[in-house]
């Protein structure tokens, strides 16, 4: 049942991406609205899917990579739907929906993978680590998407070219606001993810840091974001530099957090 | 019944003639036209670029002459030009062409600036005036409703209206790509001439309301500032004003740029990196292009704006092809419905003939039978139901076939088979 729901969620996210792409690309607002409807419905089902995990016996952990990535998509889409009320960023759906689909699809492939036995012996810390870390990564992923679009739009405006044949992107100000909000909530969650991860490792190995590739990558990513937070909130860095940092930081973080997890 | 459209527009007539034929209050002209025997329905559309009358008539030639006289005498008040000269300024469209023209006009495909948004509102206003004074009827109602639906489709299904094509609108559109909302932004106008005011009007339409003016002559700055509820300053206040200005609009006569990278860099530092949109419509340029190197400054001069406007115009042309396809599709729907009206007199006559037969035969039958009242009612209901059932299929087919040009043969055949009086039918209400 849960697996079927996740399959449906993936289909809805895919439909949302296609409808939004067609709607925005061919100036068909009705189709774009269908895309938003599919995304909202997909998110609702996603919520049901995660809620139903608790009805299973035994309750499966969320610490496997598949469920973590699926949870990232869930948080990312939810945050995007919330941010729509704060900024005119409807155009972001063309990136958010396909990324959510890919995450959910990947999650489906990995569901049911064998669990790491050590996790069960470590209490709730692994779960907190995955939940906080994934939520932080999802929000910073949104900042990454906003950053990519910001840089594209900035480049176009500077080059003074028309966007006549392409759909209009959200304004630079709206993209910067998404970046700011995602950083404001994403960085503390990421920090909590790292702290709970360190506590988990300490519980297993007696030391909080074992110099694994995963730990090094995640820490480097965190450092990039820490610098960005300081520059953004204390030194009032410009929007373009913030967008560049958000893109670079996420690349490092993703490689360290998920990429290494996939390789190993 | 025939549709006829007579009028003139920016395509056919100079502004000197268009302004003489413009209609301010359409009520009296509409009533005058509606009072003519040869005109059954009429809608009058008058804007700064066109004056057109679309009418439904049973006598095409008489209606044509009436409209010519209406334009020349009633509206033009005895125009000086000879009739032959005036003919060159007017155009006429009939039936399908008239329908297509109305759909194209409402969709802004016939406008001076293709895709402009005002014409739809003007067409709706013209139609409302005709409805209010009883000049429109079921056929023009249907035509105009179809035209409004077509215009809506064109606007939503094509990008014809999505890109601005005037320099001022391009500037406003670019501002919307930088700022999410212009209502909380401040504009600094450097200069106080007509050009700057024109550009400002587009930005104000987009929501910008907080304005301050810096000019060499304080009086002109004050006059402009008063008009827009802003503050007036001398040019020496620029460094201070730049700190709070999100949109800087410059058009002032200077030998060398007044906005330099150094000046902008200082203000950006105080603005904590918040972006600035600089629109330089002055010639020679008022802003040093070197400020492009500053991240948070987006500078567009008059050539840049014109280039974007040209690209958008080209894009509108491309979208026009899609829009014309929508118009053709919608015209086909209306055309079918309008053509089907040709079958109405024949069907009406056929039903009348059969109804007469039914009544006659019913009376004869009832006279022979000795029936109670309820039994008589039953027999009458039976006869009506039988006639309706028999006629249902032929009338449906006649309506359907009449939508095609070849369908006229079916109407002829029906008249022949049932011995209908063709002449009286045609005179009565043939479309």
XYZ file of C-alpha atoms in Angstrom:
695
model
C 0.000 0.000 0.000
C 2.709 2.466 1.055
C 4.746 1.508 -1.985
C 1.772 2.133 -4.295
C 1.203 5.540 -2.710
C 4.841 6.481 -3.329
C 4.470 5.337 -6.938
C 1.435 7.572 -7.291
C 3.348 10.461 -5.727
C 6.150 10.024 -8.262
C 3.607 10.015 -11.117
C 1.942 13.169 -9.831
C 5.269 14.988 -9.457
C 6.182 13.947 -12.997
C 2.803 15.127 -14.312
C 3.247 18.408 -12.434
C 6.635 18.962 -14.044
C 5.360 18.182 -17.550
C 2.216 20.309 -17.201
C 4.142 23.224 -15.715
C 6.782 23.008 -18.434
C 4.197 22.890 -21.228
C 2.028 25.551 -19.587
C 4.828 28.033 -19.011
C 6.656 27.226 -22.228
C 3.604 27.636 -24.451
C 1.861 30.343 -22.398
C -1.055 28.082 -21.397
C -1.992 29.164 -17.851
C -4.688 26.509 -17.526
C -2.128 23.742 -18.048
C 0.226 25.391 -15.553
C -2.604 25.418 -13.016
C -3.111 21.687 -13.590
C 0.617 21.313 -12.860
C 0.237 23.103 -9.530
C -2.806 20.973 -8.745
C -0.840 17.794 -9.439
C 2.051 19.014 -7.286
C -0.277 19.849 -4.376
C -2.084 16.516 -4.684
C 1.242 14.696 -4.903
C 2.447 16.409 -1.748
C -0.760 15.498 0.085
C -0.329 11.854 -0.917
C 3.314 12.038 0.069
C 2.209 13.119 3.549
C -0.210 10.193 3.683
C 2.565 7.850 2.527
C 4.885 8.917 5.337
C 2.081 8.853 7.904
C 1.175 5.289 6.929
C 4.708 4.122 7.735
C 3.646 4.189 11.391
C 0.853 1.718 10.744
C 3.291 -0.912 9.496
C 4.563 -3.560 11.843
C 7.424 -3.266 12.447
C 7.658 0.448 11.671
C 10.378 0.818 9.045
C 13.179 3.245 9.821
C 13.672 6.311 7.634
C 17.420 5.995 7.762
C 17.888 4.247 4.407
C 18.958 6.454 1.523
C 15.731 5.885 -0.414
C 13.421 7.132 2.307
C 15.798 9.984 3.167
C 15.773 11.214 -0.429
C 11.990 10.817 -0.600
C 11.703 12.820 2.633
C 13.900 15.523 1.059
C 11.483 15.760 -1.869
C 8.563 15.941 0.587
C 10.114 18.804 2.569
C 11.294 20.596 -0.591
C 7.877 20.519 -2.256
C 6.144 21.514 0.991
C 8.514 24.447 1.467
C 7.996 25.519 -2.143
C 4.207 25.445 -1.762
C 4.552 27.509 1.428
C 6.938 29.986 -0.179
C 4.438 30.601 -2.974
C 2.488 32.599 -0.429
C 5.511 34.754 0.320
C 6.948 35.431 -3.123
C 5.942 35.295 -6.775
C 8.016 32.276 -7.656
C 5.534 30.191 -9.641
C 8.086 29.683 -12.417
C 10.272 27.624 -10.043
C 7.841 24.718 -10.409
C 9.527 23.762 -13.681
C 12.596 22.778 -11.650
C 11.028 21.806 -8.316
C 8.553 19.265 -9.735
C 11.034 17.323 -11.919
C 13.596 17.260 -9.093
C 10.912 16.033 -6.691
C 9.989 13.325 -9.222
C 13.599 12.224 -9.611
C 14.058 12.098 -5.844
C 10.857 10.118 -5.387
C 11.737 7.784 -8.236
C 15.164 7.183 -6.756
C 13.530 6.659 -3.377
C 11.252 3.992 -4.883
C 14.233 2.111 -6.291
C 15.889 2.031 -2.881
C 12.864 1.274 -0.717
C 13.170 -2.079 0.910
C 16.983 -2.061 0.886
C 18.510 -3.879 3.847
C 18.926 -1.710 6.940
C 22.221 -1.118 8.693
C 21.991 -3.261 11.785
C 23.978 -0.777 13.851
C 21.233 1.780 13.456
C 18.791 -0.113 15.610
C 21.263 -0.232 18.428
C 21.806 3.513 18.359
C 18.402 4.674 19.641
C 16.630 7.605 17.978
C 19.724 9.569 17.001
C 20.049 8.166 13.444
C 16.442 9.120 12.773
C 16.931 12.645 14.037
C 20.106 12.869 11.978
C 18.325 11.794 8.783
C 15.213 13.882 9.376
C 17.056 17.089 10.272
C 19.739 16.587 7.655
C 17.279 15.768 4.862
C 14.995 18.664 5.747
C 17.966 21.048 5.819
C 19.251 19.681 2.537
C 15.797 20.034 0.929
C 15.540 23.689 1.933
C 19.076 24.428 0.836
C 18.193 22.620 -2.410
C 15.460 25.189 -2.916
C 18.038 27.909 -2.302
C 20.209 26.178 -4.916
C 17.393 26.221 -7.501
C 16.645 29.871 -6.731
C 20.364 30.610 -6.983
C 20.705 28.948 -10.387
C 17.751 30.898 -11.743
C 18.989 34.108 -10.148
C 22.352 33.760 -11.875
C 20.685 32.984 -15.228
C 18.356 35.980 -14.957
C 21.155 38.260 -13.723
C 23.296 37.245 -16.668
C 20.467 37.871 -19.107
C 19.636 41.282 -17.676
C 23.293 42.274 -17.738
C 23.675 41.126 -21.334
C 20.505 43.128 -22.234
C 19.009 40.289 -24.231
C 15.266 39.778 -24.524
C 13.573 36.702 -23.122
C 11.053 36.858 -25.942
C 11.085 33.139 -26.757
C 11.386 31.888 -23.186
C 8.927 31.980 -20.299
C 9.521 34.823 -17.839
C 11.438 33.802 -14.734
C 10.562 35.034 -11.236
C 12.019 38.457 -10.432
C 15.530 38.710 -8.996
C 14.078 40.077 -5.766
C 11.702 37.097 -5.395
C 14.497 34.625 -6.080
C 16.724 36.361 -3.550
C 13.934 36.184 -0.968
C 13.588 32.436 -1.528
C 17.330 32.148 -1.093
C 17.188 34.088 2.158
C 14.216 32.191 3.638
C 15.604 28.800 2.626
C 18.941 29.686 4.199
C 17.298 31.028 7.361
C 15.496 27.744 8.023
C 17.731 25.329 6.137
C 21.028 26.150 7.838
C 19.808 25.542 11.427
C 18.249 22.239 10.327
C 21.474 21.246 8.601
C 23.417 22.147 11.743
C 21.076 19.988 13.833
C 21.568 17.195 11.299
C 25.328 17.407 11.707
C 25.175 17.569 15.503
C 22.832 14.571 15.766
C 25.032 12.740 13.261
C 28.087 13.412 15.412
C 26.236 12.157 18.507
C 25.235 9.009 16.636
C 28.809 8.372 15.525
C 30.050 9.004 19.046
C 27.549 6.483 20.352
C 28.882 3.860 17.968
C 32.603 4.628 17.831
C 33.308 6.652 20.929
C 34.426 9.698 18.920
C 32.160 12.261 17.170
C 34.179 12.376 13.961
C 35.738 9.421 12.162
C 37.043 11.243 9.054
C 34.809 9.294 6.670
C 34.188 10.822 3.233
C 30.540 11.405 4.176
C 31.513 13.341 7.297
C 34.192 15.360 5.516
C 31.877 16.286 2.608
C 28.995 17.227 4.881
C 31.269 19.293 7.128
C 32.769 21.133 4.150
C 29.288 21.907 2.883
C 28.274 23.136 6.309
C 31.369 25.373 6.416
C 30.460 26.936 3.039
C 26.993 27.695 4.355
C 28.356 29.006 7.645
C 30.482 31.482 5.695
C 27.451 32.372 3.572
C 25.317 32.984 6.665
C 27.959 35.304 8.110
C 28.376 37.159 4.805
C 24.645 37.419 4.261
C 23.474 38.448 7.703
C 26.493 40.235 9.133
C 28.370 41.604 6.118
C 25.276 42.210 3.928
C 26.725 40.531 0.893
C 25.100 41.267 -2.487
C 22.370 39.041 -3.916
C 24.478 37.692 -6.785
C 27.303 36.563 -4.486
C 24.729 34.932 -2.213
C 23.240 33.073 -5.174
C 26.699 31.885 -6.235
C 27.436 30.710 -2.705
C 24.091 28.919 -2.490
C 24.850 27.032 -5.692
C 28.425 26.162 -4.725
C 27.503 25.263 -1.139
C 24.761 22.909 -2.222
C 27.011 21.181 -4.731
C 29.586 20.427 -2.013
C 26.925 19.454 0.480
C 25.035 17.196 -1.894
C 28.212 15.451 -2.929
C 29.178 14.941 0.725
C 25.761 14.072 2.087
C 24.140 12.016 -0.624
C 26.791 11.410 -3.268
C 29.183 9.659 -0.898
C 26.265 7.718 0.553
C 25.473 6.447 -2.928
C 29.052 5.576 -3.779
C 29.776 3.687 -0.594
C -29.956 37.901 -43.860
C -26.522 39.300 -44.579
C -23.762 40.668 -42.406
C -22.167 43.880 -43.597
C -19.314 45.852 -42.069
C -18.381 49.314 -43.308
C -15.727 51.489 -41.734
C -12.352 53.064 -41.836
C -9.243 52.653 -39.699
C -5.588 53.604 -39.407
C -4.942 51.155 -42.259
C -7.137 53.085 -44.692
C -7.599 56.681 -43.549
C -5.496 59.542 -42.172
C -6.013 60.753 -38.638
C -7.568 63.995 -39.917
C -10.478 61.985 -41.334
C -10.653 59.477 -38.481
C -11.020 62.218 -35.912
C -13.930 63.778 -37.860
C -15.772 60.485 -37.967
C -15.120 59.491 -34.363
C -18.263 58.900 -32.302
C -18.245 60.139 -28.709
C -21.745 59.082 -27.707
C -23.016 56.171 -29.839
C -26.639 56.203 -28.650
C -28.085 58.715 -31.137
C -26.217 57.337 -34.193
C -27.229 53.782 -33.246
C -30.869 54.714 -32.954
C -30.726 56.553 -36.250
C -29.266 53.487 -37.989
C -31.654 51.092 -36.268
C -34.560 53.228 -37.457
C -33.617 52.478 -41.068
C -35.812 49.802 -42.671
C -32.870 48.060 -44.270
C -30.950 47.550 -40.999
C -32.135 44.927 -38.509
C -29.246 44.928 -36.062
C -26.275 47.245 -35.666
C -23.183 47.741 -33.496
C -20.986 50.823 -33.841
C -17.333 50.664 -32.816
C -15.414 53.917 -32.585
C -11.898 54.324 -31.198
C -9.055 56.713 -31.966
C -7.937 54.344 -34.712
C -11.206 53.207 -36.255
C -14.898 53.854 -36.751
C -16.862 50.860 -37.984
C -20.491 49.832 -38.223
C -21.436 46.178 -38.419
C -25.021 45.523 -39.410
C -27.392 42.674 -40.124
C -29.539 43.375 -43.159
C -32.014 41.788 -45.549
C -31.142 44.229 -48.300
C -27.422 44.399 -48.738
C -27.229 47.155 -51.337
C -29.648 49.450 -49.518
C -27.799 48.916 -46.233
C -24.532 49.650 -47.945
C -25.827 52.949 -49.306
C -27.357 53.809 -45.939
C -24.061 53.267 -44.130
C -22.135 55.319 -46.710
C -24.592 58.142 -46.246
C -24.431 57.701 -42.476
C -20.647 58.135 -42.450
C -20.646 60.979 -44.933
C -23.629 63.004 -43.740
C -24.516 61.996 -40.192
C -21.037 61.572 -38.776
C -18.895 63.590 -41.185
C -21.426 66.421 -41.281
C -21.015 66.864 -45.019
C -17.383 65.987 -45.550
C -15.719 68.176 -48.159
C -14.101 65.393 -50.150
C -15.955 64.022 -53.174
C -17.714 60.685 -52.903
C -15.127 59.059 -55.088
C -12.314 60.272 -52.833
C -14.077 59.072 -49.705
C -14.563 55.627 -51.179
C -10.833 55.085 -51.096
C -10.811 55.505 -47.307
C -13.653 53.105 -46.497
C -13.600 49.346 -46.564
C -16.449 46.900 -46.691
C -16.637 43.317 -45.532
C -19.539 40.944 -46.041
C -20.647 37.781 -44.246
C -17.584 35.588 -43.563
C -15.135 38.440 -44.108
C -17.152 40.690 -41.801
C -17.179 38.008 -39.099
C -13.447 37.500 -39.455
C -12.840 41.238 -39.238
C -14.841 41.579 -36.007
C -12.969 38.636 -34.452
C -9.615 40.091 -35.532
C -10.428 43.567 -34.232
C -11.536 42.273 -30.804
C -8.385 40.142 -30.631
C -6.208 43.210 -31.388
C -4.842 41.622 -34.556
C -5.958 44.598 -36.640
C -4.647 47.194 -34.168
C -1.847 49.645 -34.824
C 0.146 47.910 -32.076
C -0.766 44.244 -32.521
C -1.805 42.659 -29.239
C -2.582 45.935 -27.426
C -5.040 45.397 -24.587
C -7.363 48.429 -24.921
C -9.326 47.382 -28.007
C -11.118 44.505 -26.278
C -12.523 46.862 -23.642
C -13.539 49.322 -26.355
C -15.292 46.564 -28.328
C -17.142 45.438 -25.186
C -18.190 49.023 -24.531
C -19.444 49.399 -28.129
C -21.445 46.187 -27.863
C -22.923 47.231 -24.500
C -24.050 50.557 -25.966
C -25.783 48.704 -28.809
C -27.494 46.329 -26.379
C -28.567 49.191 -24.100
C -30.351 51.026 -26.880
C -31.806 47.887 -28.445
C -29.717 48.099 -31.612
C -28.140 44.673 -31.248
C -30.102 41.466 -31.734
C -29.614 37.719 -31.481
C -27.211 37.464 -34.415
C -24.870 40.308 -33.528
C -25.114 39.233 -29.869
C -23.798 35.862 -30.889
C -21.117 37.380 -33.123
C -19.778 39.681 -30.419
C -19.880 37.028 -27.714
C -17.866 34.826 -30.068
C -15.478 37.740 -30.698
C -14.881 38.258 -26.963
C -14.303 34.554 -26.449
C -11.859 34.552 -29.369
C -9.976 37.535 -27.921
C -9.706 35.726 -24.596
C -8.363 32.616 -26.294
C -5.841 34.668 -28.258
C -4.594 36.362 -25.101
C -4.322 33.190 -23.058
C -3.196 30.716 -25.698
C -0.604 32.856 -27.462
C 2.115 35.165 -26.229
C 0.882 38.002 -28.420
C 0.276 40.373 -25.524
C 2.888 39.143 -23.111
C 5.841 41.220 -24.350
C 5.809 45.015 -24.376
C 6.793 46.785 -27.573
C 7.137 50.432 -26.528
C 10.344 51.686 -24.921
C 8.459 52.886 -21.824
C 6.641 49.549 -21.386
C 9.859 47.618 -21.954
C 11.445 49.611 -19.111
C 8.487 48.803 -16.844
C 8.669 45.137 -17.817
C 12.395 44.998 -17.056
C 11.745 46.620 -13.684
C 9.276 43.807 -12.967
C 12.005 41.262 -13.724
C 14.279 42.858 -11.154
C 11.787 43.813 -8.445
C 8.962 41.633 -7.233
C 6.801 44.608 -6.417
C 7.203 48.229 -7.466
C 4.746 49.651 -4.942
C 7.362 49.852 -2.197
C 10.137 51.137 -4.471
C 11.369 54.672 -4.985
C 12.128 56.258 -8.349
C 14.655 59.005 -8.865
C 14.099 61.086 -11.985
C 17.147 62.949 -13.198
C 15.707 65.574 -15.541
C 12.167 66.881 -15.825
C 11.299 66.760 -19.551
C 8.440 65.140 -21.469
C 10.399 61.988 -22.304
C 11.091 61.213 -18.678
C 7.451 61.780 -17.796
C 6.373 59.382 -20.527
C 8.707 56.675 -19.239
C 7.551 57.345 -15.681
C 3.902 56.869 -16.626
C 4.536 53.236 -17.624
C 6.372 52.595 -14.347
C 3.525 54.192 -12.407
C 1.077 51.933 -14.212
C 3.185 49.047 -12.902
C 2.696 50.284 -9.321
C 5.576 52.686 -8.672
C 4.370 55.625 -6.592
C 7.255 57.091 -4.598
C 9.020 59.625 -6.842
C 11.711 62.249 -6.347
C 13.019 64.565 -9.046
C 16.500 66.040 -9.452
C 16.973 68.675 -12.110
C 19.226 71.549 -13.055
C 16.312 73.978 -12.898
C 14.523 73.735 -9.586
C 11.222 75.121 -10.943
C 10.782 72.389 -13.533
C 11.734 69.744 -10.985
C 9.174 71.162 -8.578
C 6.462 71.255 -11.260
C 7.015 67.560 -12.112
C 7.311 66.560 -8.456
C 4.018 68.247 -7.622
C 2.254 66.368 -10.424
C 3.360 63.011 -8.992
C 3.331 63.874 -5.291
C 7.129 63.644 -4.990
C 9.977 65.852 -3.818
C 12.172 68.174 -5.932
C 15.935 68.595 -5.637
C 18.925 70.077 -7.407
C 21.510 67.918 -9.165
C 23.931 68.399 -6.286
C 21.675 66.172 -4.147
C 22.276 63.150 -6.410
C 24.745 61.315 -4.121
C 22.224 61.412 -1.266
C 19.191 60.620 -3.410
C 20.877 57.621 -5.023
C 21.075 55.821 -1.685
C 17.307 55.323 -1.521
C 16.519 55.100 -5.232
C 15.618 51.646 -6.571
C 14.820 52.896 -10.074
C 16.851 55.729 -11.580
C 15.438 57.341 -14.711
C 17.702 59.833 -16.451
C 17.104 62.156 -19.393
C 19.003 65.400 -19.105
C 21.241 67.345 -21.462
C 24.844 66.871 -20.307
C 28.308 66.864 -21.908
C 29.536 63.908 -19.909
C 27.898 61.204 -17.780
C 26.509 62.359 -14.457
C 26.229 58.848 -13.010
C 29.677 57.344 -12.707
C 30.859 54.017 -11.291
C 32.413 55.834 -8.332
C 29.181 57.572 -7.441
C 27.152 54.364 -7.804
C 29.683 52.327 -5.830
C 29.361 54.695 -2.878
C 25.595 54.561 -2.929
C 25.548 50.758 -3.312
C 27.689 50.417 -0.220
C 25.094 52.341 1.749
C 22.269 50.380 0.111
C 23.863 47.145 1.363
C 23.847 45.616 -2.090
C 20.156 46.157 -2.894
C 19.785 46.286 -6.696
C 19.275 49.458 -8.719
C 17.623 49.637 -12.133
C 19.052 52.520 -14.163
C 17.140 53.635 -17.265
C 19.129 56.112 -19.322
C 17.041 57.598 -22.119
C 19.232 60.697 -22.506
C 21.202 61.398 -25.687
C 24.128 61.850 -25.207
C 24.007 59.186 -22.534
C 23.743 60.395 -18.935
C 25.146 57.238 -17.371
C 28.654 55.893 -17.763
C 28.343 52.364 -19.272
C 31.212 51.328 -17.003
C 28.702 51.008 -14.137
C 27.669 47.718 -15.761
C 30.616 46.220 -13.934
C 28.793 46.745 -10.624
C 26.834 43.614 -9.731
C 23.732 45.217 -8.318
C 23.289 47.791 -11.085
C 21.180 46.965 -14.149
C 21.626 49.742 -16.702
C 19.659 50.066 -19.931
C 20.144 52.948 -22.345
C 17.770 53.966 -25.131
C 19.403 51.617 -27.662
C 19.185 48.656 -25.279
C 15.514 49.329 -24.661
C 14.830 49.728 -28.379
C 16.596 46.433 -29.123
C 14.419 44.588 -26.596
C 11.318 46.330 -27.988
C 12.246 45.246 -31.533
C 12.796 41.650 -30.439
C 9.421 41.676 -28.699
C 7.758 43.099 -31.811
C 9.264 40.272 -33.834
C 7.982 37.784 -31.263
C 4.482 39.260 -31.513
C 4.603 38.773 -35.277
C 5.438 35.126 -34.750
C 2.622 34.759 -32.251
C 0.246 36.460 -34.667
C 0.342 33.367 -36.875
C -1.008 31.282 -33.992
C -3.573 33.952 -33.191
C -4.825 34.021 -36.781
C -5.318 30.248 -36.633
C -7.485 30.670 -33.527
C -9.507 33.369 -35.296
C -10.011 31.089 -38.306
C -11.168 28.262 -36.046
C -13.636 30.484 -34.189
C -14.877 32.009 -37.429
C -15.631 28.537 -38.723
C -17.814 27.838 -35.674
C -19.753 31.065 -36.104
C -19.948 30.637 -39.839
C -21.559 27.222 -39.413
C -24.115 28.580 -36.972
C -24.864 31.592 -39.192
C -25.200 29.465 -42.317
C -27.548 27.088 -40.509
C -29.934 30.028 -40.113
C -30.611 29.724 -43.877
C -32.638 26.643 -43.122
C -34.889 28.440 -40.619
C -37.475 29.871 -43.099
C -37.791 26.555 -44.958
C -38.156 24.622 -41.732
C -40.658 27.128 -40.414
C -42.655 26.935 -43.626
C -42.504 23.149 -43.687
C -43.720 22.912 -40.102
C -46.489 25.412 -40.850
C -47.624 23.369 -43.878
C -47.635 20.094 -41.951
C -49.371 21.725 -39.003
C -52.144 22.948 -41.323
C -52.528 19.418 -42.709
C -52.600 17.932 -39.221
C -55.304 20.325 -38.057
C -57.415 19.778 -41.157
C -57.243 15.988 -40.977
C -57.802 16.046 -37.223
C -60.966 18.074 -37.597
C -62.267 15.681 -40.261
C -61.501 12.640 -38.125
C -63.054 14.114 -34.996
C -66.205 15.005 -36.906
C -66.620 11.348 -37.925
C -66.017 9.973 -34.432
C -68.157 10.398 -31.377
C -65.563 10.934 -28.668
C -65.536 12.247 -25.126
C -63.388 15.373 -24.365
C -60.556 13.397 -22.819
C -60.535 11.055 -25.823
C -60.408 14.032 -28.225
C -57.476 15.451 -26.265
C -55.747 12.093 -26.527
C -56.184 11.932 -30.296
C -54.943 15.517 -30.680
C -51.868 14.817 -28.557
C -51.219 11.694 -30.617
C -51.399 13.680 -33.886
C -48.995 16.324 -32.572
C -46.536 13.753 -31.321
C -46.667 11.895 -34.623
C -46.006 15.046 -36.652
C -43.147 16.077 -34.377
C -41.555 12.648 -34.589
C -41.815 12.593 -38.367
C -40.405 16.108 -38.779
C -37.641 15.834 -36.209
C -35.123 14.007 -38.390
C -35.665 16.058 -41.595
C -35.445 19.402 -39.755
C -32.295 18.364 -37.914
C -30.692 17.252 -41.161
C -31.761 20.404 -42.989
C -30.162 22.565 -40.276
C -26.972 20.558 -40.413
C -26.755 20.482 -44.188
C -27.431 24.229 -44.394
C -24.101 24.851 -42.622
C -22.393 23.806 -45.867
C -22.632 25.749 -49.109
C -23.789 22.572 -50.913
C -26.559 22.238 -48.330
C -28.692 24.711 -50.297
C -29.613 21.831 -52.614
C -31.272 20.031 -49.697
C -33.331 23.142 -48.915
C -34.388 23.366 -52.562
C -35.320 19.694 -52.545
C -37.364 20.056 -49.358
C -39.274 22.965 -50.883
C -39.895 20.984 -54.031
C -40.990 17.796 -52.250
C -43.358 19.547 -49.864
C -44.542 22.145 -52.376
C -43.455 25.110 -50.294
C -43.855 28.612 -51.627
C -40.229 29.678 -52.156
C -40.772 33.361 -52.902
C -42.722 34.148 -49.780
C -40.157 32.344 -47.672
C -37.208 34.274 -49.107
C -38.962 37.557 -48.593
C -39.900 36.676 -45.098
C -36.597 36.080 -43.324
C -34.039 34.165 -45.323
C -30.544 34.851 -43.904
